[in-house]
mmCIF file of C-alpha atoms in Angstrom:
data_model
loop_
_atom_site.group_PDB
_atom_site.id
_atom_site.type_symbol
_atom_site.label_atom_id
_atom_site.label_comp_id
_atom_site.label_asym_id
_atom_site.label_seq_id
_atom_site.Cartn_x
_atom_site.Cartn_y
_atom_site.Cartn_z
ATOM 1 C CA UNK V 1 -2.607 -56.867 24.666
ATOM 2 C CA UNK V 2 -4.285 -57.422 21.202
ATOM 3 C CA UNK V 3 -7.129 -55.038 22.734
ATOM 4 C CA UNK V 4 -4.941 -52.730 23.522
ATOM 5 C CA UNK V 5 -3.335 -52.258 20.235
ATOM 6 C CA UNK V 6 -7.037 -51.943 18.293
ATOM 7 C CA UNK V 7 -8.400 -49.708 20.978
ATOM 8 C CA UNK V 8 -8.044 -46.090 19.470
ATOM 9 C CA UNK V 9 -6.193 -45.051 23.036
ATOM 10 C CA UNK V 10 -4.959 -47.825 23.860
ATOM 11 C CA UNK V 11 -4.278 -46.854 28.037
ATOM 12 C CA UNK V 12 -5.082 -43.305 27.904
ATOM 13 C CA UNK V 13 -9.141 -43.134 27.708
ATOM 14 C CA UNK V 14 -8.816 -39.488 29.289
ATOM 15 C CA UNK V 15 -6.547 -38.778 26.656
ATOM 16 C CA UNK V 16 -8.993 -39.717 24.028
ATOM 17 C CA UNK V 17 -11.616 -37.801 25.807
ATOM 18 C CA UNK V 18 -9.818 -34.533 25.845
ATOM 19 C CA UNK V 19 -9.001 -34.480 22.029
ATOM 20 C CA UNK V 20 -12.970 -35.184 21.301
ATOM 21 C CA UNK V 21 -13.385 -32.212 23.310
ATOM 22 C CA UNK V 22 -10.614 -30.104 21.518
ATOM 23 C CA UNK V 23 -12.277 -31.018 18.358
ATOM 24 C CA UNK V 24 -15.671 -29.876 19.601
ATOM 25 C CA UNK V 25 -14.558 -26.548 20.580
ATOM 26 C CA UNK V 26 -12.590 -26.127 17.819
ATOM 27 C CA UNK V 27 -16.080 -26.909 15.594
ATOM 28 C CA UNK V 28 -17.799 -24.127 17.493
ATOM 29 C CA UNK V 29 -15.028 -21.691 17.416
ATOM 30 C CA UNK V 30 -15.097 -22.267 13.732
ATOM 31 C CA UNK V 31 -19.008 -21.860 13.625
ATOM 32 C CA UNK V 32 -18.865 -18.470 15.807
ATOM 33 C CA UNK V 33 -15.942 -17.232 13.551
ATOM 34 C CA UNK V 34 -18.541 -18.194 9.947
ATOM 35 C CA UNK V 35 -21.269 -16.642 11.854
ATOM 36 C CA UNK V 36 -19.367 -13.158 12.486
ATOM 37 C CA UNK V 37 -17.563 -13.117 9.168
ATOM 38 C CA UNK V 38 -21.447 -13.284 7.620
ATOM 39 C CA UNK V 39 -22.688 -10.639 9.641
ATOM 40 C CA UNK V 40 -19.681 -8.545 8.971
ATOM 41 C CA UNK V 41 -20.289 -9.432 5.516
ATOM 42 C CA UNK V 42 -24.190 -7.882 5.438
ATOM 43 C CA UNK V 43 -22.597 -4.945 7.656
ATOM 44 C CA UNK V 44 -20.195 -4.114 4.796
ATOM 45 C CA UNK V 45 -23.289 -3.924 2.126
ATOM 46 C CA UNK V 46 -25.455 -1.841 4.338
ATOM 47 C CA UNK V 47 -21.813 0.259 4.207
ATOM 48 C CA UNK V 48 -21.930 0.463 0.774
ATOM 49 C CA UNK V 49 -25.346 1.324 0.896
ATOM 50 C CA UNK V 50 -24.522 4.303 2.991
ATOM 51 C CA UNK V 51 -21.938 5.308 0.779
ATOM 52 C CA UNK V 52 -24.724 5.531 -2.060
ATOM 53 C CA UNK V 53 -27.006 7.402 -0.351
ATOM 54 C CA UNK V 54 -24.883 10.089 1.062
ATOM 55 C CA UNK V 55 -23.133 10.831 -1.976
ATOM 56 C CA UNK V 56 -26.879 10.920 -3.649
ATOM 57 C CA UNK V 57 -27.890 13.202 -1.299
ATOM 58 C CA UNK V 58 -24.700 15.131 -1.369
ATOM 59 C CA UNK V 59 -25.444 15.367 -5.572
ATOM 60 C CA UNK V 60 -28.476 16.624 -5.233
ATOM 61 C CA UNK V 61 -28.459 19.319 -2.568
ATOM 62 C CA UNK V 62 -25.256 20.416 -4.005
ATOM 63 C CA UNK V 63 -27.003 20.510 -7.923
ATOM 64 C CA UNK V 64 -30.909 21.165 -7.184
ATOM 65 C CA UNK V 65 -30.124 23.451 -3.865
ATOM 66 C CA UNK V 66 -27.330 25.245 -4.243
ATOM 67 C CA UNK V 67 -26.222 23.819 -0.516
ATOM 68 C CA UNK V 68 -23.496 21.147 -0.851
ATOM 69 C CA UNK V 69 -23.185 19.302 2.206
ATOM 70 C CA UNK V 70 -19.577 18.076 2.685
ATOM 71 C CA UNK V 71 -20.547 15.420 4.895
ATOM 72 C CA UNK V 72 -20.743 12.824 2.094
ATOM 73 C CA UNK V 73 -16.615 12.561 1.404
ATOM 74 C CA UNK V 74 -15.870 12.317 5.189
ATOM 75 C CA UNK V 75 -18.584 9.319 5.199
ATOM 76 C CA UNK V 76 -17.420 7.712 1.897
ATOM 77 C CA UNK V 77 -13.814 7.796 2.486
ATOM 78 C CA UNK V 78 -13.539 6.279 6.365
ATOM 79 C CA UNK V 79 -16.801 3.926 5.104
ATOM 80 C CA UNK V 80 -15.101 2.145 1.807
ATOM 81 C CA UNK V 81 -12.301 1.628 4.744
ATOM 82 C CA UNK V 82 -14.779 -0.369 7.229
ATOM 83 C CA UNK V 83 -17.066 -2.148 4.077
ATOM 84 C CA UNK V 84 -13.869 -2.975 2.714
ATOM 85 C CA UNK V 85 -12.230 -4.741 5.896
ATOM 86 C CA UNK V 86 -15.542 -5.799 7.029
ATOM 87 C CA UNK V 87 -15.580 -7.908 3.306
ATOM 88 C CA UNK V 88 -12.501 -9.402 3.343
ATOM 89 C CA UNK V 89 -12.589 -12.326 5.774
ATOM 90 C CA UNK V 90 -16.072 -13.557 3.567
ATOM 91 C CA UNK V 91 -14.063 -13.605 0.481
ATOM 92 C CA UNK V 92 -11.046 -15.042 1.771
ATOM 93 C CA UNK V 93 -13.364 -17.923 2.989
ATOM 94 C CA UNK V 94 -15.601 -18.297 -0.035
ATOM 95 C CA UNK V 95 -13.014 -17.921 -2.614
ATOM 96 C CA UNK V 96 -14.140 -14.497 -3.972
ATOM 97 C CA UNK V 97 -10.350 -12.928 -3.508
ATOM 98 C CA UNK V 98 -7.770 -12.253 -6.263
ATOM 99 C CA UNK V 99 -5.810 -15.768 -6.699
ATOM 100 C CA UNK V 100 -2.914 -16.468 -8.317
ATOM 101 C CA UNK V 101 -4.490 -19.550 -10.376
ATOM 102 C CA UNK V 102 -2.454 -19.403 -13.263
ATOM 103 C CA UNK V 103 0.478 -20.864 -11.005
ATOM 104 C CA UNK V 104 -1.431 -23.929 -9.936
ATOM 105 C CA UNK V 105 -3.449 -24.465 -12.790
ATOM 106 C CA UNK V 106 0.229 -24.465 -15.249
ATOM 107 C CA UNK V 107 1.602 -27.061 -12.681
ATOM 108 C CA UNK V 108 1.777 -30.558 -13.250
ATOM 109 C CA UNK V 109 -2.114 -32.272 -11.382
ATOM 110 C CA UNK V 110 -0.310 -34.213 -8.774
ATOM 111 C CA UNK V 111 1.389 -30.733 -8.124
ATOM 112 C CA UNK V 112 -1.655 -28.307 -8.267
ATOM 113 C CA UNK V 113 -3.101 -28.731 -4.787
ATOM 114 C CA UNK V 114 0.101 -28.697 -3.063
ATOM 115 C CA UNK V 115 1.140 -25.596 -4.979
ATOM 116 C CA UNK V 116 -2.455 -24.076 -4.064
ATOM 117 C CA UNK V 117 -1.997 -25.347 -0.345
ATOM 118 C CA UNK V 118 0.964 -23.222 0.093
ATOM 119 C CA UNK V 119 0.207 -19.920 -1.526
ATOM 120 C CA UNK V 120 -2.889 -20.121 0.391
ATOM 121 C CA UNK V 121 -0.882 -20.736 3.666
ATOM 122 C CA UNK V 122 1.225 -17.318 2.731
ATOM 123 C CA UNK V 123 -1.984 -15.516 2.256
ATOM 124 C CA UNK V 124 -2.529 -16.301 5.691
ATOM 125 C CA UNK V 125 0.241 -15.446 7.350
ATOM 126 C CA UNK V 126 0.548 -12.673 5.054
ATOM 127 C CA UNK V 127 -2.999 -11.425 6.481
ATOM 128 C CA UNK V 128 -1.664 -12.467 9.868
ATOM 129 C CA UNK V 129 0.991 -10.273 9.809
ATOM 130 C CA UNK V 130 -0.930 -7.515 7.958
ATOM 131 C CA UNK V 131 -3.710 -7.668 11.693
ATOM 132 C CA UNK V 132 -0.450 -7.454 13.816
ATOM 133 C CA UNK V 133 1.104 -4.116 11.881
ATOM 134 C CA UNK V 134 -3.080 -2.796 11.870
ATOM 135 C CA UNK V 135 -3.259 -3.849 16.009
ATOM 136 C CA UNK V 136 0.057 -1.840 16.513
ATOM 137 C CA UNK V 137 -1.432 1.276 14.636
ATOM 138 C CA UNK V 138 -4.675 0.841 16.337
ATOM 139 C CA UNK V 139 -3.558 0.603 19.824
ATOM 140 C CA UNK V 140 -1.317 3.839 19.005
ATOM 141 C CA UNK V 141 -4.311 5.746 17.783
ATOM 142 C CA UNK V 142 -6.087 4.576 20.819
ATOM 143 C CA UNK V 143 -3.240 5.110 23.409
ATOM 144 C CA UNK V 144 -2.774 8.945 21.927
ATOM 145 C CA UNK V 145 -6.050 9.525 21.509
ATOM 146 C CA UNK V 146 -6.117 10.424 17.715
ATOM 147 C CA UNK V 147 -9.142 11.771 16.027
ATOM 148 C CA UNK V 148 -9.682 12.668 12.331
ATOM 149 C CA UNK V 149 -9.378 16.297 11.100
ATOM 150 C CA UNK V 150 -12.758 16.184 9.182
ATOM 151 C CA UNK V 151 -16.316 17.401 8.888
ATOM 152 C CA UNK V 152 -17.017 14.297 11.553
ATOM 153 C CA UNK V 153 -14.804 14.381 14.600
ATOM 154 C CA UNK V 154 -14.369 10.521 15.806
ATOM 155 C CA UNK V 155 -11.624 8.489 17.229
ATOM 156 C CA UNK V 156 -9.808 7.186 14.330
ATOM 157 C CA UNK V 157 -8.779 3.492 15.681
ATOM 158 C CA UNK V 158 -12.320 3.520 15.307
ATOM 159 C CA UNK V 159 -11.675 2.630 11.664
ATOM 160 C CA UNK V 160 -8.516 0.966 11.950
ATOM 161 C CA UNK V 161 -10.002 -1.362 14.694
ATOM 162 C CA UNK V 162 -11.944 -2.923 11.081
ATOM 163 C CA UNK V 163 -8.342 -3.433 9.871
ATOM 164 C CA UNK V 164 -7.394 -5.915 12.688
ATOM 165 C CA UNK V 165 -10.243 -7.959 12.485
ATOM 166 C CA UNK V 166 -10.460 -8.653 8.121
ATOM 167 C CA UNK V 167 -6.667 -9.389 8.475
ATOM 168 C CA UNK V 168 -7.221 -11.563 11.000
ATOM 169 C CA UNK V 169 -10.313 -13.078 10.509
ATOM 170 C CA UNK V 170 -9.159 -13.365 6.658
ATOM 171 C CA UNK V 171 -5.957 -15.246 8.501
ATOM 172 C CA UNK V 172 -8.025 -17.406 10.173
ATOM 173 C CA UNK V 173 -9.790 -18.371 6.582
ATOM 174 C CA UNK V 174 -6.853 -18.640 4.470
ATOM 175 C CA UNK V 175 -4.900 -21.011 7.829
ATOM 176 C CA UNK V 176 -7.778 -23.025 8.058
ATOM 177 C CA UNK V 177 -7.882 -23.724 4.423
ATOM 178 C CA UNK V 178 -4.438 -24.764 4.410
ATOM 179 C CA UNK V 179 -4.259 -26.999 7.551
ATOM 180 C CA UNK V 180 -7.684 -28.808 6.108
ATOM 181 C CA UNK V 181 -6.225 -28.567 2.822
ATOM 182 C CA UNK V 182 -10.119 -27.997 1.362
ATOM 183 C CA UNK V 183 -8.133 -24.294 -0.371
ATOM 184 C CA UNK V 184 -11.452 -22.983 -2.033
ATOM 185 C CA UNK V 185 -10.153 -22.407 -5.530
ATOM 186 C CA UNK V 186 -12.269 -20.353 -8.207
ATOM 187 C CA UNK V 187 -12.236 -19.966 -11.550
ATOM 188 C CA UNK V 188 -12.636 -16.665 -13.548
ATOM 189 C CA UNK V 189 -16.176 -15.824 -14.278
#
């Protein structure tokens, strides 16, 4: 009996077994989500990157040539969309979002983290419900088959489809910060 009690399972080895194995998946889920929230991330600077260029090339054929090119607004306006959404999930999980620090960092210590904890945990479901109102919107544009009235024809849940994963993935960030309660808290620069 005295084993039995000590022993982390006590009867249920299998039991023990399948929460090892929870927690292993769960590890790798978490490493595939870093991994495509850090690609996203790059993808949203080569975005903004694109964004530069077009509206330098757009200055100077419209100034040196005489031949402005309108392509440059279509690109910039759906782009700063996707770089945007693309972003958000990386700064949600390194800290680099707008954070309401004042409240935590007025509170009473033993009060800070909890206080941090659970505006972080409304961020999240905040974000969560944000990806469910973006899905809706997406699937709609999709369903009806809605393009953009611009110089560039293209599906628009093209764009929107960006939307659904940085509110979600930014969900994920801000619900895994909470539940862990390791809330990545910066200071102003």
């Amino acid at each position: 009996m005295a084993n039995q009690r000590t022993a982390p399972c006590g009867n249920q080895p299998n039991f023990c077994v399948r929460i090892q194995s929870v927690e292993g998946n769960v590890q790798k889920l978490d490493q595939v989500i870093n991994v495509i929230t850090d690609l996203l991330a790059k993808f949203a600077a080569v975005m903004l990157a694109v964004i530069v260029v077009s509206t330098w090339i757009e200055v100077v054929s419209r100034y040196f040539f005489h031949a402005p090119t309108n392509v440059s607004s279509s690109l910039a306006k759906h782009m700063v969309m996707v770089a945007v959404m693309s972003m958000l999930p990386w700064l949600s999980r390194d800290g680099y979002h707008v954070a309401m620090s004042f409240v935590y960092e007025k509170a009473p210590a033993r009060y800070s983290k909890p206080i941090a904890i659970v505006i972080t945990a409304l961020c999240g479901l905040i974000c969560l419900l944000s990806a469910w109102i973006a899905y809706g919107e997406t699937y709609r544009q999709y369903a009806g088959d809605i393009k953009n009235i611009d110089v560039i024809e293209f599906p628009l849940w093209w764009v929107t489809a960006f939307m659904v994963y940085g509110f979600l993935f930014a969900a994920y960030h801000f619900a895994r910060q909470a539940i862990t309660g390791n809330v990545v808290q910066r200071s102003e620069v």
